[in-house]
PDB file of C-alpha atoms in Angstrom:
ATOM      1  CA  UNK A 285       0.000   0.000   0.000  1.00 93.00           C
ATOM      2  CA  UNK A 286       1.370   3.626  -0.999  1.00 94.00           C
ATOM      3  CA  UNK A 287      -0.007   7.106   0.340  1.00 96.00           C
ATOM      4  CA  UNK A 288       0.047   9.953  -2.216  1.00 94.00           C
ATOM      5  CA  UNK A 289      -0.348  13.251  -0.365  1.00 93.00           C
ATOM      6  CA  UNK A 290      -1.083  16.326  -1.893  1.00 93.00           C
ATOM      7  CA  UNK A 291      -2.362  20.160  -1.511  1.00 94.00           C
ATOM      8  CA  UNK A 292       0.894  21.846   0.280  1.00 91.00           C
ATOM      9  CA  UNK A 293       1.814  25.215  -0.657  1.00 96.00           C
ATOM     10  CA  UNK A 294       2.069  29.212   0.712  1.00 97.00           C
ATOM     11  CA  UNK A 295      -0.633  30.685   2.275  1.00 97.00           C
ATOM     12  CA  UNK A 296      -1.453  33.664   3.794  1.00 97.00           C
ATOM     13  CA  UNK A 297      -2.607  34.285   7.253  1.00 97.00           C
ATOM     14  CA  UNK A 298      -6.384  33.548   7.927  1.00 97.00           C
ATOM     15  CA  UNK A 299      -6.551  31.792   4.745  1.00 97.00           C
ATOM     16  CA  UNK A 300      -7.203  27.820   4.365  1.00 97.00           C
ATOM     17  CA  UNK A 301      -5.669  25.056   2.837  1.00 97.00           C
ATOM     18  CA  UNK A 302      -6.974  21.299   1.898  1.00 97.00           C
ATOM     19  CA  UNK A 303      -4.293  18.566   1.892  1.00 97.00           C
ATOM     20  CA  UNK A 304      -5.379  15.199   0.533  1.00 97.00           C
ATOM     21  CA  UNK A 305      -3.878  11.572   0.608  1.00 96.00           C
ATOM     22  CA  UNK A 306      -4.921   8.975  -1.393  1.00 96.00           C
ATOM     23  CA  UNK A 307      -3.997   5.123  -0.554  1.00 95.00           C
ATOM     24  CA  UNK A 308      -3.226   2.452  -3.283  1.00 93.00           C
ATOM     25  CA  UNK A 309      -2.160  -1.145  -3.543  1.00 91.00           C
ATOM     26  CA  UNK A 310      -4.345  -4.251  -3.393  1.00 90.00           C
ATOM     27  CA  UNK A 311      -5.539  -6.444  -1.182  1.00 93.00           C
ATOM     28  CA  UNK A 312      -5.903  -4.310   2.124  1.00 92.00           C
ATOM     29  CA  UNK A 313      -7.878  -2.539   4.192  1.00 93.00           C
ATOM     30  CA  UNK A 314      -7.739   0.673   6.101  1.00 93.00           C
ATOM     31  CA  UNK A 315      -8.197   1.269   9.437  1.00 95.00           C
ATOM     32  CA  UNK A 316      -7.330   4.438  10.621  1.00 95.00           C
ATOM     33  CA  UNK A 317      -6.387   7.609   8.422  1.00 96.00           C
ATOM     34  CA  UNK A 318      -3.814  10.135  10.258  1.00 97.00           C
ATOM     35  CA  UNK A 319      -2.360  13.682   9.376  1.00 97.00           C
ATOM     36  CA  UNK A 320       1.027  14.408  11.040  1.00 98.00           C
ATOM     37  CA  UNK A 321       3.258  17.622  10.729  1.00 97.00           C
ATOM     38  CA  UNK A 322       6.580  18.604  11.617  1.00 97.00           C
ATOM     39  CA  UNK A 323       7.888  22.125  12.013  1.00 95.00           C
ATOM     40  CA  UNK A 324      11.277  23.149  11.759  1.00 88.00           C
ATOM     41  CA  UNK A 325      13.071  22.769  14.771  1.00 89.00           C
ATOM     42  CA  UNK A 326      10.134  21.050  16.350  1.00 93.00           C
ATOM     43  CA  UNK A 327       9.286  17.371  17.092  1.00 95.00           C
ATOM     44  CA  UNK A 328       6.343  15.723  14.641  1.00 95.00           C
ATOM     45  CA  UNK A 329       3.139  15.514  15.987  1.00 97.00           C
ATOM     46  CA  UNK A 330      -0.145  14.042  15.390  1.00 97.00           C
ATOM     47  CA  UNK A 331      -2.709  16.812  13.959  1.00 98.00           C
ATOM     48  CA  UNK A 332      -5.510  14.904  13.245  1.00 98.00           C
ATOM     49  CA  UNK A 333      -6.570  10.967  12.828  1.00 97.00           C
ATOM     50  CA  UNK A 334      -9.617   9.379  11.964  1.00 96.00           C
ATOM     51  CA  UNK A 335     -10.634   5.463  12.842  1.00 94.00           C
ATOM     52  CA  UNK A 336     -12.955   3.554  10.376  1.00 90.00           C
ATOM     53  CA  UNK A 337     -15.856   4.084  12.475  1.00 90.00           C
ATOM     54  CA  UNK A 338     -15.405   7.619  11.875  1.00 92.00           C
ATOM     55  CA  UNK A 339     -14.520   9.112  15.382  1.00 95.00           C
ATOM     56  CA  UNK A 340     -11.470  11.583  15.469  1.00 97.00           C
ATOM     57  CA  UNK A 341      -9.156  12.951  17.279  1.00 97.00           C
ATOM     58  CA  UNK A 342      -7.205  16.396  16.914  1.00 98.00           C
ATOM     59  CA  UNK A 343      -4.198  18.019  18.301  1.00 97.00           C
ATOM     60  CA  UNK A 344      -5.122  20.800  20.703  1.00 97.00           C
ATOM     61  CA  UNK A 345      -3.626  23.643  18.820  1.00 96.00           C
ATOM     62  CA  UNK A 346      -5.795  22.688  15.649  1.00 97.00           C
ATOM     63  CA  UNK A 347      -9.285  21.806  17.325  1.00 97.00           C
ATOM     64  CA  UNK A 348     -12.156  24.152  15.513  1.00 97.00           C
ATOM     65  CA  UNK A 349      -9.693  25.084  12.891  1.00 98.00           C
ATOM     66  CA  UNK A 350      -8.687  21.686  10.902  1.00 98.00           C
ATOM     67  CA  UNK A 351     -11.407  18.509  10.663  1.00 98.00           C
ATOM     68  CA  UNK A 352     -10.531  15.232   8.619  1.00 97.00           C
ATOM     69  CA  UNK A 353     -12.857  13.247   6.911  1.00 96.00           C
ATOM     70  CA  UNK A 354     -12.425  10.495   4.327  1.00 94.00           C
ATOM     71  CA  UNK A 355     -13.671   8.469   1.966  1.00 93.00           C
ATOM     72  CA  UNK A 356     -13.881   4.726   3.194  1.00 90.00           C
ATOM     73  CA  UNK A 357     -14.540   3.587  -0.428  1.00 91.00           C
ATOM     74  CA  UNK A 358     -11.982   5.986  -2.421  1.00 93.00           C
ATOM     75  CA  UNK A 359      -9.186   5.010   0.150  1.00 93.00           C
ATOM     76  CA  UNK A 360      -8.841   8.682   0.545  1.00 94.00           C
ATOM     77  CA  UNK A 361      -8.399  11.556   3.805  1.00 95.00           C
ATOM     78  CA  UNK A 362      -8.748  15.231   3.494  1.00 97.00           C
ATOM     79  CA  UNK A 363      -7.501  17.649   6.183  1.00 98.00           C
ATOM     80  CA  UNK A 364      -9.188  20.759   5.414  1.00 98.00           C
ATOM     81  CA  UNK A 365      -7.078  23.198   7.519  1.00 98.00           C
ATOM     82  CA  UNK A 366      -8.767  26.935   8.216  1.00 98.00           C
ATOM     83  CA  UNK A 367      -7.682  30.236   9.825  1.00 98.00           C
ATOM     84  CA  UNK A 368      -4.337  29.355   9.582  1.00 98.00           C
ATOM     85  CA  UNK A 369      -1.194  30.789  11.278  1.00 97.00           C
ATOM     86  CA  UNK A 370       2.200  30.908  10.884  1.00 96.00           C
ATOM     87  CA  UNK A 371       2.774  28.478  13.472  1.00 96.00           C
ATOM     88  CA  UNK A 372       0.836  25.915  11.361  1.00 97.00           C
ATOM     89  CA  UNK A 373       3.829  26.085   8.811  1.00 97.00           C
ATOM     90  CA  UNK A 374       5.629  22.884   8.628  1.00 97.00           C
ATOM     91  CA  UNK A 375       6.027  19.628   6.527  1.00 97.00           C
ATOM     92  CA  UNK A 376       2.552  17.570   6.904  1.00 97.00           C
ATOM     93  CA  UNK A 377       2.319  13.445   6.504  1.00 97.00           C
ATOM     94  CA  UNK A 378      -0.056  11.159   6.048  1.00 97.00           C
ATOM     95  CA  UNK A 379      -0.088   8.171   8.020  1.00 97.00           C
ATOM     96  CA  UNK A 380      -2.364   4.955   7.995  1.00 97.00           C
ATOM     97  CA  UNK A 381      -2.972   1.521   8.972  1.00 96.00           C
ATOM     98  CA  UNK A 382      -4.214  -1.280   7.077  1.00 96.00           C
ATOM     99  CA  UNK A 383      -5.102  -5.057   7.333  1.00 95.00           C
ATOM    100  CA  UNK A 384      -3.022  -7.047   4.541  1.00 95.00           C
ATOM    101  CA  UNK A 385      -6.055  -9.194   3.716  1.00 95.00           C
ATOM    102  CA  UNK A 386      -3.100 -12.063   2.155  1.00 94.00           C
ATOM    103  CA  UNK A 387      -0.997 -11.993   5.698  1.00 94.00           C
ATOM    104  CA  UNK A 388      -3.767 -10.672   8.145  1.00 95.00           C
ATOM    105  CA  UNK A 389      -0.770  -8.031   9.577  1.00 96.00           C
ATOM    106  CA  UNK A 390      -1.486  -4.908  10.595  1.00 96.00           C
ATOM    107  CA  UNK A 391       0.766  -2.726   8.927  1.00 96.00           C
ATOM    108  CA  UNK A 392       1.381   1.398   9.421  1.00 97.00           C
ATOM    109  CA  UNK A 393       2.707   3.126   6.433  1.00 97.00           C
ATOM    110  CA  UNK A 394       3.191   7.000   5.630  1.00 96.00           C
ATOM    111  CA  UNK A 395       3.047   9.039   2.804  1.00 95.00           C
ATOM    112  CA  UNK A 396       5.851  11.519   1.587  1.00 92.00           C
ATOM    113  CA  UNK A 397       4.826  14.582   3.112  1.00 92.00           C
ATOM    114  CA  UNK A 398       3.770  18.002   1.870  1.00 95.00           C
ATOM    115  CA  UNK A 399       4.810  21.753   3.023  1.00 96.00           C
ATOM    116  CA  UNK A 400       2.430  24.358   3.887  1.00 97.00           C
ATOM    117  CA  UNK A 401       3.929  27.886   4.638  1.00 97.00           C
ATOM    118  CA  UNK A 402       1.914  30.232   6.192  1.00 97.00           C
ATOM    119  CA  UNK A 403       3.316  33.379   5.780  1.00 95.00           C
ATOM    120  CA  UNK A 404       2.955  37.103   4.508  1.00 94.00           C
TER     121      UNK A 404
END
């Protein structure tokens, strides 16, 4: 299974952003969708994640600004990231984990990741 993240870029202040990841391969299925980020000089951290039954958890600092969803049957996340600040600026991943329905293993695999820049 591959993740193909996409939707980084500059941004202004205030403005919003949509990053998407798309998962391919065969024979697998998701369980949980994740959005992580890592700003410069900073450790990475989880932003957002979603399970398959749909409940979600964010990072403090994004709650009421970011939400995930996703599309069970495209294989697909969105983090649709609003009022953002330059603080939000950093490289963003996308994580997931999946059922190999040939092995039955769990396996967690992550996308290459994407800059946003919030700036002026």
């Amino acid at each position: 299974v591959q993740l193909q993240a996409s939707g980084g870029g500059l941004v202004q202040p205030g403005g919003s952003l949509r990053l998407s990841c798309a998962a391919s391969g065969s024979r697998f299925r998701l369980a949980h969708m994740a959005w992580y980020r890592r700003a410069p000089d900073k450790q990475r951290e989880q932003v957002a994640r979603m399970a398959t039954d749909g409940s979600t958890n964010y990072a403090d600092s994004v709650k009421g600004r970011f939400t995930i969803s996703r599309d069970n049957a495209k294989n697909t996340a969105t983090l649709q990231m609003n009022s953002l600040s330059p603080e939000d600026t950093a490289v963003y991943s996308c994580n997931a984990g999946y059922i190999d329905l040939t092995t039955h293993r769990y396996i967690e695999v992550w996308g290459q990741g994407t800059l946003v820049t919030v700036s002026s």
